[in-house]
Amino acid sequence: MASEQLMSPASGGGGGGGGGGRYFQMQPEQIPSMVSSLFSFAPVPTQEANRIFEELPKAVIVSVSRPDASDISPVLLSYTIECQYKQFKWQLVKKASQVFYLHFALKKRAFIEEIHEKQEQVKEWLQNLGIGDHGPIVQDEDGDEVHLHQDESAKNRDVPSSAALPVIRPLGRQQSISVRGKHAMQEYLNHFLGNLDIVNSREVCRFLEVSMLSFSPEYGPKLKEDYIMVKHLPKISKSDDSSRCCGCCWFCCCNDNWQKVWGVLKPGFLALLEDPFDSKLLDIIVFDVLPVSNGNDGADVSLAVELKDHNPLRHAFKVTSGNRSIRIRAKSSAKVKDWVASINDAALRPPEGWCHPHRFGSFAPPRGLTDDGSQAQWFVDGGAAFAAIAAAIENAKSEIFICGWWVCPELYLRRPFESHMSSRLDNLLENKAKQGVQIYILIYKEVALALKINSVYSKRRLLGIHENVRVLRYPDHFSSGVYLWSHHEKLVIVDHQVCFIGGLDLCFGRYDTFEHKVGDNPSVTWPGKDYYNPRESEPNTWEDALKDELDRRKYPRMPWHDVHCALWGPPCRDVARHFVQRWNYAKRNKAPYEDSIPLLMPQHHMVIPHYMGRIEESDSECKNDEDSIKGIRRDDSFSSGSSLQDIPLLLPHEPVDEDGSSGGQKANGTTSRNGPFSFRKSKIEPVVGDTPMRGFVDDRNVLHLPEAKRRSNSIDSEWWETQERGYQVGSPDETGQVGPRTSCRCQIIRSVSQWSAGTSQVEESIHSAYRSLIDKAEHFIYIENQFFISGLSGDDTIKNRVLEALYKRILRAHNEKKSFRVVVVIPLLPGFQGGIDDSGAASVRAIMHWQYRTMYRGHNSILNNLYKTVGPKANDYISFYGLRAYGKLSEDGPVATSQVYVHSKIMIIDDRAALIGSANINDRSLLGSRDSEIGVLIEDKELVDSRMAGKPWKAGKFALSLRLSLWSEHLGLRSGEIDQIIDPVSDSTYKEIWMATAKTNTMIYQDVFSCVPNDLIHSRMAFRQSISYWKEKLGHTTIDLGIAPEKLESYHNGDIKRSDPIDRLKSIKGHLVSFPLDFMCKEDLRPFFNESEYYASAQVFH
């Protein structure tokens, strides 16, 4: 209708035209076409197919105002209308004239439908003659289709003019004009709000400012909606004039690519639809980063700002989010101001406004401050994590998101693989895709000359699975100019209900168990190229996945140690939001307008609601649903059908507030609902807005542990294995590789920037979290990481300051004369191909250089500085370790050893907090502007009795159980020996068990294998001599001297004694060994000028 059109005439040309509109003379032949368009007919579905309202809404006039108190004209009155539909509330401000236009539109509809009903008799007669075919629709002058009903008479849907007349001319003398107008308006609203067909008409839905997205609870409360004009979208194909920016045909103002769309504002985004009754997204502007401040401490930073146009008839504003800036027009200056205020309020309102700064500078707020359903569960090594991921994928009902540095479609998630053929990743995804589950996979597009992960092959295989599988590779190196950095996140998100995050990619070589076997001949556990040792050889192709790359009789696989975790509740949705941001950014950059690949059309039902159910639903139903991960069918306003030709722009979830409700609940009246996968309403009384944030964030001395959540359980030697774990995606096992599912405080942290996620600012919240946690640590820090490259203050080469934080914390403990331990476990050698002395292994040596520079060598190393300050006691404060395993390559084969490659990225603080993610400790991962990473900080709320530094201690259920699992694996402890390592700080644990085991194991491996690295080899010359000696003696050995002689020779009373190496190796406990700090200490390991790595940026290696 005319009142909803946008008038935006083009500026006129010619002398003195200024900003005036140009007119043209209407040709006579245009008039019949205009008239006929009023009653044009076309075959389309009836309106019942996409109703917005399933039940009648309510509307109450809460106030009446007029522009001038002296003005008594009822036409100028403005009415504030409070509407409610189910749990949604919103307010409208309408003028009497708009009600008048609505009434005429409804009367026109009734008139046309009455004509249509008269035609039914004729149509039936024609059909009997075999002539009639289609049911009609009409278009109004706005170009919007008027769907005609065929099941009721038009009389039942008619709004009598007698109801509208009092709105224009209120009756009565005894009351004021405002009171009489309010009464008349309320009576009129009651007329059309009492009929479900009228309420679902386009005229009324437009008047009420509602759309197909309005009442989908998963997207949050209803905020502002209206028609707006945008220019950045591709041409919307329409057969009518609905794209006109104004209601008249005489202005030539629609020729500059501006198009009318329906804007839907939600707390986290602004969605653009072609029409209120269309649920397909044209675009989405996600509010998740603040624009760069103009100064004044960011006080003037806004997402939406009003713009001044040289044409006074044009009214526009600009929305800036991330690296996107979109110009939008509205039909009046008042509309622009309303949009600007609404967007800024929705996006910036704390504590959950996505542009509001959060702790550590993260995009996501801390979760779990109240009982909001935040839960976590850990997995040690790939076998446990992959089984849980497979179970979650098998139970998926709606959508699956996968994000990886490397994804192998032929990966088996359960072993032995021959008895679990259906667990192969491509088979799992195919099965779910055939069931209608939408699958989105985002993989890193590598530089082929540097890496051999062959993402082209992975994409081709994944796209061949099913049309419901969508795959994007990113970045395009040439167009983006990004060659050195990678997308390093490892994510699996299922139905927005559970996500998996940590160090494990879904690729070859990652599956492992606590045994860390080095051999598999004949193949039972690791088929084909999954028998993987990158130190020996990297396959040139992955297309023949079941063909062995290594000779299993001669070479060991490289065991893989990793840590992963599952998250439920708001943290899971925060991870999904990160995926959405990256997906949409990659989509816009890869192929925004190409129809030949499925990138353009968004899905509209991609999320399972987290404002689940109604508040009246029983707790028993809620509990039954929470105890299942099998998902639900969506019960939203959208059709379950989806286009199989398009990759969508994905809608992010609206967060849950700290009291379990939506971020905008109080302002909009949206009520939290309990239902399938719902998160129970907080049992804690609502608190003042920033109270929990202040207690959680600002206290930097200790980790915040609410007394209300402290639960003390007496701990015995098998507590972490025998405790009641509740429902978890991973089943409890005897090896302790699956942790308890516990309620925690969680915060998602990440490293992203403009190139990786389209943000306007660099986010390095992982780096900030590391430094903050180290500073807060009271007794103990345990780190496992793939790399350990960091710098002290004043280091101009290495920028991250994890090392500086450790150094300062140790000095503080020394000055306070308190016991403090830092234990670091890292790989013994970088996991890249090439012998240490090989000409093609410059990258291996370069990484070794930067790691030794961090730990022990030079004035920038932590041990060198600690020795100067605290002397020999430095090793009491910090020590470094690796992992190693041994075994027979086959029943009659040789005994071999290999490092256990430490790929986990975790830090445990005081057995109360754990940081788990994909980020390494180096500049690449931590600075934010380089590799993209994601992690989670988990702080326990459920506490148990433990010990620390010889005294009673309240340890966290999650963090303590994770450390005990890791240490029992590394130390080879049996279930009855766990109590020996409860206290990680005491000398009886740290020195007599941990350090002693590492030293003993190191000596045995040296005696049997003389394997490298070791502290006896200080130069490349010594290394060459050792390699030459053992190759000559054994005939064959591995690249790191990993083959044992058939018999060990030792001197006993002057005689040579020969023994089986296995007998000596039986004394090894677990996998822990000391890190060889003196290895190659006389060599400069940096690349030389004759090596290609010399000319690469050093940033590549650190």
mmCIF file of C-alpha atoms in Angstrom, residues 384-396 412-414 422-423 428 492 500 506:
data_model
loop_
_atom_site.group_PDB
_atom_site.id
_atom_site.type_symbol
_atom_site.label_atom_id
_atom_site.label_comp_id
_atom_site.label_asym_id
_atom_site.label_seq_id
_atom_site.Cartn_x
_atom_site.Cartn_y
_atom_site.Cartn_z
ATOM 1 C CA ALA A 384 37.698 -41.242 22.669
ATOM 2 C CA ALA A 385 36.948 -37.965 20.890
ATOM 3 C CA PHE A 386 36.209 -39.521 17.494
ATOM 4 C CA ALA A 387 33.754 -42.004 19.002
ATOM 5 C CA ALA A 388 31.857 -39.137 20.641
ATOM 6 C CA ILE A 389 31.861 -37.106 17.419
ATOM 7 C CA ALA A 390 30.554 -40.112 15.476
ATOM 8 C CA ALA A 391 27.715 -40.568 17.972
ATOM 9 C CA ALA A 392 26.774 -36.903 17.733
ATOM 10 C CA ILE A 393 26.775 -36.979 13.917
ATOM 11 C CA GLU A 394 24.643 -40.120 13.916
ATOM 12 C CA ASN A 395 22.073 -38.370 16.106
ATOM 13 C CA ALA A 396 22.000 -35.130 14.094
ATOM 14 C CA TYR A 412 37.243 -44.007 10.315
ATOM 15 C CA LEU A 413 35.932 -42.589 13.579
ATOM 16 C CA ARG A 414 35.706 -45.994 15.254
ATOM 17 C CA SER A 422 29.725 -47.215 8.670
ATOM 18 C CA SER A 423 31.805 -44.954 10.928
ATOM 19 C CA LEU A 428 28.337 -40.909 8.251
ATOM 20 C CA VAL A 492 32.265 -29.988 14.814
ATOM 21 C CA PHE A 500 33.502 -30.336 19.788
ATOM 22 C CA LEU A 506 39.138 -35.076 11.330
#
